[in-house]
């Protein structure tokens, strides 16, 4: 079973990488008013039940993939 | 108009960050057989037409956000 986790800097948290992307895009002539950069983590799991897989992945987010003080996360489970 | 870009290492391209995540998850006791790490970029655009926005964002991917030799990208345009 496959899962995708999106980890993003929370609103109000400084995001220097996003600022750099915004500046670089402006220099290239693009009209962008905000850019934020986070991580996407694609996982291949042994779990076969979608509900169980989601529980496992949420736990991975809390324990390793995201810093809950500064980052929010979103979990998608694929069939 | 908002857009989300997912940038992932292509299949066959080494992904040391993904390998590190896989090893760390295994050490924490999770059953994960593969992990790949990429970037998510959230953009706020001036464009008001979804088709025009997509063209712009695809151009940003080619010119800045992704390295087409090593990375694939996926663009989502939100209302």
mmCIF file with all atom_site columns, C-alpha atoms in Angstrom:
data_model
loop_
_atom_site.group_PDB
_atom_site.id
_atom_site.type_symbol
_atom_site.label_atom_id
_atom_site.label_alt_id
_atom_site.label_comp_id
_atom_site.label_asym_id
_atom_site.label_entity_id
_atom_site.label_seq_id
_atom_site.pdbx_PDB_ins_code
_atom_site.Cartn_x
_atom_site.Cartn_y
_atom_site.Cartn_z
_atom_site.occupancy
_atom_site.B_iso_or_equiv
_atom_site.pdbx_formal_charge
_atom_site.auth_seq_id
_atom_site.auth_comp_id
_atom_site.auth_asym_id
_atom_site.auth_atom_id
_atom_site.pdbx_PDB_model_num
ATOM 1   C CA . UNK A 1 1  ? 0.000  0.000  0.000   1.00 0.00 ? 1  UNK A CA 1
ATOM 2   C CA . UNK A 1 2  ? 1.305  3.450  -0.946  1.00 0.00 ? 2  UNK A CA 1
ATOM 3   C CA . UNK A 1 3  ? 1.005  6.677  1.026   1.00 0.00 ? 3  UNK A CA 1
ATOM 4   C CA . UNK A 1 4  ? 1.911  10.280 0.273   1.00 0.00 ? 4  UNK A CA 1
ATOM 5   C CA . UNK A 1 5  ? 2.679  12.763 3.043   1.00 0.00 ? 5  UNK A CA 1
ATOM 6   C CA . UNK A 1 6  ? 2.815  16.515 2.440   1.00 0.00 ? 6  UNK A CA 1
ATOM 7   C CA . UNK A 1 7  ? 4.740  18.439 5.115   1.00 0.00 ? 7  UNK A CA 1
ATOM 8   C CA . UNK A 1 8  ? 4.455  22.225 4.960   1.00 0.00 ? 8  UNK A CA 1
ATOM 9   C CA . UNK A 1 9  ? 5.756  25.116 7.083   1.00 0.00 ? 9  UNK A CA 1
ATOM 10  C CA . UNK A 1 10 ? 2.885  26.433 9.221   1.00 0.00 ? 10 UNK A CA 1
ATOM 11  C CA . UNK A 1 11 ? 1.458  29.893 8.560   1.00 0.00 ? 11 UNK A CA 1
ATOM 12  C CA . UNK A 1 12 ? 3.520  32.541 10.303  1.00 0.00 ? 12 UNK A CA 1
ATOM 13  C CA . UNK A 1 13 ? 6.628  30.362 10.385  1.00 0.00 ? 13 UNK A CA 1
ATOM 14  C CA . UNK A 1 14 ? 9.569  31.827 8.454   1.00 0.00 ? 14 UNK A CA 1
ATOM 15  C CA . UNK A 1 15 ? 10.286 29.952 5.234   1.00 0.00 ? 15 UNK A CA 1
ATOM 16  C CA . UNK A 1 16 ? 13.608 31.134 3.761   1.00 0.00 ? 16 UNK A CA 1
ATOM 17  C CA . UNK A 1 17 ? 13.498 28.529 0.987   1.00 0.00 ? 17 UNK A CA 1
ATOM 18  C CA . UNK A 1 18 ? 10.056 29.796 -0.053  1.00 0.00 ? 18 UNK A CA 1
ATOM 19  C CA . UNK A 1 19 ? 11.301 33.391 0.019   1.00 0.00 ? 19 UNK A CA 1
ATOM 20  C CA . UNK A 1 20 ? 14.260 32.426 -2.187  1.00 0.00 ? 20 UNK A CA 1
ATOM 21  C CA . UNK A 1 21 ? 11.929 30.726 -4.688  1.00 0.00 ? 21 UNK A CA 1
ATOM 22  C CA . UNK A 1 22 ? 9.646  33.793 -4.716  1.00 0.00 ? 22 UNK A CA 1
ATOM 23  C CA . UNK A 1 23 ? 12.577 36.148 -5.366  1.00 0.00 ? 23 UNK A CA 1
ATOM 24  C CA . UNK A 1 24 ? 14.058 33.915 -8.064  1.00 0.00 ? 24 UNK A CA 1
ATOM 25  C CA . UNK A 1 25 ? 10.685 33.589 -9.835  1.00 0.00 ? 25 UNK A CA 1
ATOM 26  C CA . UNK A 1 26 ? 10.228 37.386 -9.743  1.00 0.00 ? 26 UNK A CA 1
ATOM 27  C CA . UNK A 1 27 ? 13.697 37.796 -11.283 1.00 0.00 ? 27 UNK A CA 1
ATOM 28  C CA . UNK A 1 28 ? 12.692 35.414 -14.060 1.00 0.00 ? 28 UNK A CA 1
ATOM 29  C CA . UNK A 1 29 ? 9.684  37.643 -14.768 1.00 0.00 ? 29 UNK A CA 1
ATOM 30  C CA . UNK A 1 30 ? 6.910  35.553 -13.182 1.00 0.00 ? 30 UNK A CA 1
ATOM 31  C CA . UNK A 1 31 ? 4.042  37.197 -11.268 1.00 0.00 ? 31 UNK A CA 1
ATOM 32  C CA . UNK A 1 32 ? 4.058  35.330 -7.976  1.00 0.00 ? 32 UNK A CA 1
ATOM 33  C CA . UNK A 1 33 ? 2.917  36.940 -4.745  1.00 0.00 ? 33 UNK A CA 1
ATOM 34  C CA . UNK A 1 34 ? 3.835  34.106 -2.374  1.00 0.00 ? 34 UNK A CA 1
ATOM 35  C CA . UNK A 1 35 ? 5.789  30.850 -2.408  1.00 0.00 ? 35 UNK A CA 1
ATOM 36  C CA . UNK A 1 36 ? 6.162  28.283 0.361   1.00 0.00 ? 36 UNK A CA 1
ATOM 37  C CA . UNK A 1 37 ? 8.320  25.178 0.166   1.00 0.00 ? 37 UNK A CA 1
ATOM 38  C CA . UNK A 1 38 ? 7.713  21.931 2.027   1.00 0.00 ? 38 UNK A CA 1
ATOM 39  C CA . UNK A 1 39 ? 8.411  18.222 1.621   1.00 0.00 ? 39 UNK A CA 1
ATOM 40  C CA . UNK A 1 40 ? 6.579  15.406 -0.100  1.00 0.00 ? 40 UNK A CA 1
ATOM 41  C CA . UNK A 1 41 ? 7.315  11.913 1.222   1.00 0.00 ? 41 UNK A CA 1
ATOM 42  C CA . UNK A 1 42 ? 6.136  8.883  -0.765  1.00 0.00 ? 42 UNK A CA 1
ATOM 43  C CA . UNK A 1 43 ? 6.020  5.671  1.243   1.00 0.00 ? 43 UNK A CA 1
ATOM 44  C CA . UNK A 1 44 ? 5.535  2.016  0.357   1.00 0.00 ? 44 UNK A CA 1
ATOM 45  C CA . UNK A 1 45 ? 3.974  0.226  3.320   1.00 0.00 ? 45 UNK A CA 1
ATOM 46  C CA . UNK A 1 46 ? 3.495  -3.392 4.363   1.00 0.00 ? 46 UNK A CA 1
ATOM 47  C CA . UNK A 1 47 ? 0.041  -2.595 5.800   1.00 0.00 ? 47 UNK A CA 1
ATOM 48  C CA . UNK A 1 48 ? -2.829 -3.838 3.614   1.00 0.00 ? 48 UNK A CA 1
ATOM 49  C CA . UNK A 1 49 ? -5.765 -2.094 5.331   1.00 0.00 ? 49 UNK A CA 1
ATOM 50  C CA . UNK A 1 50 ? -6.201 1.614  4.393   1.00 0.00 ? 50 UNK A CA 1
ATOM 51  C CA . UNK A 1 51 ? -7.424 2.616  7.881   1.00 0.00 ? 51 UNK A CA 1
ATOM 52  C CA . UNK A 1 52 ? -4.492 0.821  9.548   1.00 0.00 ? 52 UNK A CA 1
ATOM 53  C CA . UNK A 1 53 ? -2.087 2.359  7.013   1.00 0.00 ? 53 UNK A CA 1
ATOM 54  C CA . UNK A 1 54 ? -3.387 5.846  7.841   1.00 0.00 ? 54 UNK A CA 1
ATOM 55  C CA . UNK A 1 55 ? -2.888 5.269  11.580  1.00 0.00 ? 55 UNK A CA 1
ATOM 56  C CA . UNK A 1 56 ? 0.685  4.093  10.926  1.00 0.00 ? 56 UNK A CA 1
ATOM 57  C CA . UNK A 1 57 ? 1.537  7.037  8.674   1.00 0.00 ? 57 UNK A CA 1
ATOM 58  C CA . UNK A 1 58 ? 0.046  9.608  11.087  1.00 0.00 ? 58 UNK A CA 1
ATOM 59  C CA . UNK A 1 59 ? 2.303  8.093  13.752  1.00 0.00 ? 59 UNK A CA 1
ATOM 60  C CA . UNK A 1 60 ? 5.338  8.374  11.440  1.00 0.00 ? 60 UNK A CA 1
ATOM 61  C CA . UNK A 1 61 ? 4.498  12.049 10.920  1.00 0.00 ? 61 UNK A CA 1
ATOM 62  C CA . UNK A 1 62 ? 4.422  12.761 14.644  1.00 0.00 ? 62 UNK A CA 1
ATOM 63  C CA . UNK A 1 63 ? 7.536  10.709 15.424  1.00 0.00 ? 63 UNK A CA 1
ATOM 64  C CA . UNK A 1 64 ? 9.772  11.581 12.466  1.00 0.00 ? 64 UNK A CA 1
ATOM 65  C CA . UNK A 1 65 ? 8.459  13.213 9.306   1.00 0.00 ? 65 UNK A CA 1
ATOM 66  C CA . UNK A 1 66 ? 7.081  16.504 10.645  1.00 0.00 ? 66 UNK A CA 1
ATOM 67  C CA . UNK A 1 67 ? 7.989  18.914 13.399  1.00 0.00 ? 67 UNK A CA 1
ATOM 68  C CA . UNK A 1 68 ? 4.518  19.653 14.814  1.00 0.00 ? 68 UNK A CA 1
ATOM 69  C CA . UNK A 1 69 ? 5.665  22.992 16.252  1.00 0.00 ? 69 UNK A CA 1
ATOM 70  C CA . UNK A 1 70 ? 6.589  24.379 12.850  1.00 0.00 ? 70 UNK A CA 1
ATOM 71  C CA . UNK A 1 71 ? 5.032  22.110 10.258  1.00 0.00 ? 71 UNK A CA 1
ATOM 72  C CA . UNK A 1 72 ? 1.606  20.825 9.316   1.00 0.00 ? 72 UNK A CA 1
ATOM 73  C CA . UNK A 1 73 ? 1.101  17.531 7.498   1.00 0.00 ? 73 UNK A CA 1
ATOM 74  C CA . UNK A 1 74 ? -1.430 15.920 5.235   1.00 0.00 ? 74 UNK A CA 1
ATOM 75  C CA . UNK A 1 75 ? -1.677 12.156 4.630   1.00 0.00 ? 75 UNK A CA 1
ATOM 76  C CA . UNK A 1 76 ? -3.060 10.499 1.492   1.00 0.00 ? 76 UNK A CA 1
ATOM 77  C CA . UNK A 1 77 ? -3.410 6.727  1.291   1.00 0.00 ? 77 UNK A CA 1
ATOM 78  C CA . UNK A 1 78 ? -3.441 5.175  -2.192  1.00 0.00 ? 78 UNK A CA 1
ATOM 79  C CA . UNK A 1 79 ? -5.009 1.786  -2.903  1.00 0.00 ? 79 UNK A CA 1
ATOM 80  C CA . UNK B 2 1  ? -5.056 31.864 -7.902  1.00 0.00 ? 1  UNK B CA 1
ATOM 81  C CA . UNK B 2 2  ? -3.172 29.164 -6.011  1.00 0.00 ? 2  UNK B CA 1
ATOM 82  C CA . UNK B 2 3  ? -1.034 26.356 -7.398  1.00 0.00 ? 3  UNK B CA 1
ATOM 83  C CA . UNK B 2 4  ? 0.720  23.378 -5.859  1.00 0.00 ? 4  UNK B CA 1
ATOM 84  C CA . UNK B 2 5  ? 3.753  21.783 -7.453  1.00 0.00 ? 5  UNK B CA 1
ATOM 85  C CA . UNK B 2 6  ? 5.076  18.372 -6.414  1.00 0.00 ? 6  UNK B CA 1
ATOM 86  C CA . UNK B 2 7  ? 8.696  17.742 -7.395  1.00 0.00 ? 7  UNK B CA 1
ATOM 87  C CA . UNK B 2 8  ? 9.963  14.183 -6.962  1.00 0.00 ? 8  UNK B CA 1
ATOM 88  C CA . UNK B 2 9  ? 13.217 12.365 -7.696  1.00 0.00 ? 9  UNK B CA 1
ATOM 89  C CA . UNK B 2 10 ? 12.760 10.247 -10.854 1.00 0.00 ? 10 UNK B CA 1
ATOM 90  C CA . UNK B 2 11 ? 12.760 6.455  -10.622 1.00 0.00 ? 11 UNK B CA 1
ATOM 91  C CA . UNK B 2 12 ? 16.309 5.120  -10.670 1.00 0.00 ? 12 UNK B CA 1
ATOM 92  C CA . UNK B 2 13 ? 17.767 8.393  -9.352  1.00 0.00 ? 13 UNK B CA 1
ATOM 93  C CA . UNK B 2 14 ? 19.519 8.012  -6.001  1.00 0.00 ? 14 UNK B CA 1
ATOM 94  C CA . UNK B 2 15 ? 17.582 9.604  -3.137  1.00 0.00 ? 15 UNK B CA 1
ATOM 95  C CA . UNK B 2 16 ? 19.763 9.705  0.000   1.00 0.00 ? 16 UNK B CA 1
ATOM 96  C CA . UNK B 2 17 ? 17.143 11.674 1.946   1.00 0.00 ? 17 UNK B CA 1
ATOM 97  C CA . UNK B 2 18 ? 14.550 9.004  1.152   1.00 0.00 ? 18 UNK B CA 1
ATOM 98  C CA . UNK B 2 19 ? 16.985 6.257  2.185   1.00 0.00 ? 19 UNK B CA 1
ATOM 99  C CA . UNK B 2 20 ? 17.614 8.068  5.488   1.00 0.00 ? 20 UNK B CA 1
ATOM 100 C CA . UNK B 2 21 ? 13.860 8.336  6.140   1.00 0.00 ? 21 UNK B CA 1
ATOM 101 C CA . UNK B 2 22 ? 13.410 4.636  5.329   1.00 0.00 ? 22 UNK B CA 1
ATOM 102 C CA . UNK B 2 23 ? 16.198 3.619  7.728   1.00 0.00 ? 23 UNK B CA 1
ATOM 103 C CA . UNK B 2 24 ? 14.955 5.912  10.504  1.00 0.00 ? 24 UNK B CA 1
ATOM 104 C CA . UNK B 2 25 ? 11.372 4.605  10.157  1.00 0.00 ? 25 UNK B CA 1
ATOM 105 C CA . UNK B 2 26 ? 12.642 1.019  10.312  1.00 0.00 ? 26 UNK B CA 1
ATOM 106 C CA . UNK B 2 27 ? 14.584 1.847  13.490  1.00 0.00 ? 27 UNK B CA 1
ATOM 107 C CA . UNK B 2 28 ? 11.386 3.253  14.984  1.00 0.00 ? 28 UNK B CA 1
ATOM 108 C CA . UNK B 2 29 ? 9.678  -0.066 14.265  1.00 0.00 ? 29 UNK B CA 1
ATOM 109 C CA . UNK B 2 30 ? 7.606  0.867  11.209  1.00 0.00 ? 30 UNK B CA 1
ATOM 110 C CA . UNK B 2 31 ? 7.165  -1.547 8.297   1.00 0.00 ? 31 UNK B CA 1
ATOM 111 C CA . UNK B 2 32 ? 8.136  0.564  5.306   1.00 0.00 ? 32 UNK B CA 1
ATOM 112 C CA . UNK B 2 33 ? 9.666  -0.977 2.178   1.00 0.00 ? 33 UNK B CA 1
ATOM 113 C CA . UNK B 2 34 ? 10.443 2.269  0.338   1.00 0.00 ? 34 UNK B CA 1
ATOM 114 C CA . UNK B 2 35 ? 10.556 6.002  1.003   1.00 0.00 ? 35 UNK B CA 1
ATOM 115 C CA . UNK B 2 36 ? 11.260 8.816  -1.464  1.00 0.00 ? 36 UNK B CA 1
ATOM 116 C CA . UNK B 2 37 ? 11.492 12.479 -0.524  1.00 0.00 ? 37 UNK B CA 1
ATOM 117 C CA . UNK B 2 38 ? 10.702 15.397 -2.811  1.00 0.00 ? 38 UNK B CA 1
ATOM 118 C CA . UNK B 2 39 ? 9.492  18.989 -2.556  1.00 0.00 ? 39 UNK B CA 1
ATOM 119 C CA . UNK B 2 40 ? 6.075  20.584 -2.416  1.00 0.00 ? 40 UNK B CA 1
ATOM 120 C CA . UNK B 2 41 ? 5.898  24.208 -3.571  1.00 0.00 ? 41 UNK B CA 1
ATOM 121 C CA . UNK B 2 42 ? 2.735  26.242 -2.906  1.00 0.00 ? 42 UNK B CA 1
ATOM 122 C CA . UNK B 2 43 ? 2.400  29.346 -5.063  1.00 0.00 ? 43 UNK B CA 1
ATOM 123 C CA . UNK B 2 44 ? 0.082  32.348 -5.025  1.00 0.00 ? 44 UNK B CA 1
ATOM 124 C CA . UNK B 2 45 ? -0.244 33.686 -8.578  1.00 0.00 ? 45 UNK B CA 1
ATOM 125 C CA . UNK B 2 46 ? -1.531 36.895 -10.129 1.00 0.00 ? 46 UNK B CA 1
ATOM 126 C CA . UNK B 2 47 ? -3.022 34.947 -13.067 1.00 0.00 ? 47 UNK B CA 1
ATOM 127 C CA . UNK B 2 48 ? -6.829 34.616 -12.906 1.00 0.00 ? 48 UNK B CA 1
ATOM 128 C CA . UNK B 2 49 ? -7.380 32.071 -15.676 1.00 0.00 ? 49 UNK B CA 1
ATOM 129 C CA . UNK B 2 50 ? -6.668 28.423 -14.674 1.00 0.00 ? 50 UNK B CA 1
ATOM 130 C CA . UNK B 2 51 ? -5.331 27.460 -18.122 1.00 0.00 ? 51 UNK B CA 1
ATOM 131 C CA . UNK B 2 52 ? -3.014 30.484 -18.188 1.00 0.00 ? 52 UNK B CA 1
ATOM 132 C CA . UNK B 2 53 ? -1.929 29.744 -14.607 1.00 0.00 ? 53 UNK B CA 1
ATOM 133 C CA . UNK B 2 54 ? -1.032 26.167 -15.557 1.00 0.00 ? 54 UNK B CA 1
ATOM 134 C CA . UNK B 2 55 ? 1.075  27.355 -18.502 1.00 0.00 ? 55 UNK B CA 1
ATOM 135 C CA . UNK B 2 56 ? 2.923  29.784 -16.208 1.00 0.00 ? 56 UNK B CA 1
ATOM 136 C CA . UNK B 2 57 ? 3.563  27.186 -13.502 1.00 0.00 ? 57 UNK B CA 1
ATOM 137 C CA . UNK B 2 58 ? 4.776  24.553 -15.998 1.00 0.00 ? 58 UNK B CA 1
ATOM 138 C CA . UNK B 2 59 ? 7.247  27.183 -17.239 1.00 0.00 ? 59 UNK B CA 1
ATOM 139 C CA . UNK B 2 60 ? 8.392  27.873 -13.646 1.00 0.00 ? 60 UNK B CA 1
ATOM 140 C CA . UNK B 2 61 ? 9.001  24.143 -13.189 1.00 0.00 ? 61 UNK B CA 1
ATOM 141 C CA . UNK B 2 62 ? 11.198 23.923 -16.280 1.00 0.00 ? 62 UNK B CA 1
ATOM 142 C CA . UNK B 2 63 ? 13.093 27.148 -15.547 1.00 0.00 ? 63 UNK B CA 1
ATOM 143 C CA . UNK B 2 64 ? 13.540 26.911 -11.768 1.00 0.00 ? 64 UNK B CA 1
ATOM 144 C CA . UNK B 2 65 ? 11.563 24.504 -9.624  1.00 0.00 ? 65 UNK B CA 1
ATOM 145 C CA . UNK B 2 66 ? 12.585 21.128 -11.045 1.00 0.00 ? 66 UNK B CA 1
ATOM 146 C CA . UNK B 2 67 ? 15.718 19.652 -12.581 1.00 0.00 ? 67 UNK B CA 1
ATOM 147 C CA . UNK B 2 68 ? 14.184 17.742 -15.516 1.00 0.00 ? 68 UNK B CA 1
ATOM 148 C CA . UNK B 2 69 ? 17.160 15.371 -15.695 1.00 0.00 ? 69 UNK B CA 1
ATOM 149 C CA . UNK B 2 70 ? 16.605 14.084 -12.179 1.00 0.00 ? 70 UNK B CA 1
ATOM 150 C CA . UNK B 2 71 ? 13.148 15.174 -11.106 1.00 0.00 ? 71 UNK B CA 1
ATOM 151 C CA . UNK B 2 72 ? 9.577  14.827 -12.296 1.00 0.00 ? 72 UNK B CA 1
ATOM 152 C CA . UNK B 2 73 ? 6.908  17.368 -11.442 1.00 0.00 ? 73 UNK B CA 1
ATOM 153 C CA . UNK B 2 74 ? 3.152  17.514 -11.080 1.00 0.00 ? 74 UNK B CA 1
ATOM 154 C CA . UNK B 2 75 ? 1.119  20.751 -11.171 1.00 0.00 ? 75 UNK B CA 1
ATOM 155 C CA . UNK B 2 76 ? -2.249 21.289 -9.471  1.00 0.00 ? 76 UNK B CA 1
ATOM 156 C CA . UNK B 2 77 ? -4.161 24.545 -9.982  1.00 0.00 ? 77 UNK B CA 1
ATOM 157 C CA . UNK B 2 78 ? -6.669 25.498 -7.245  1.00 0.00 ? 78 UNK B CA 1
ATOM 158 C CA . UNK B 2 79 ? -9.636 27.806 -7.830  1.00 0.00 ? 79 UNK B CA 1
#
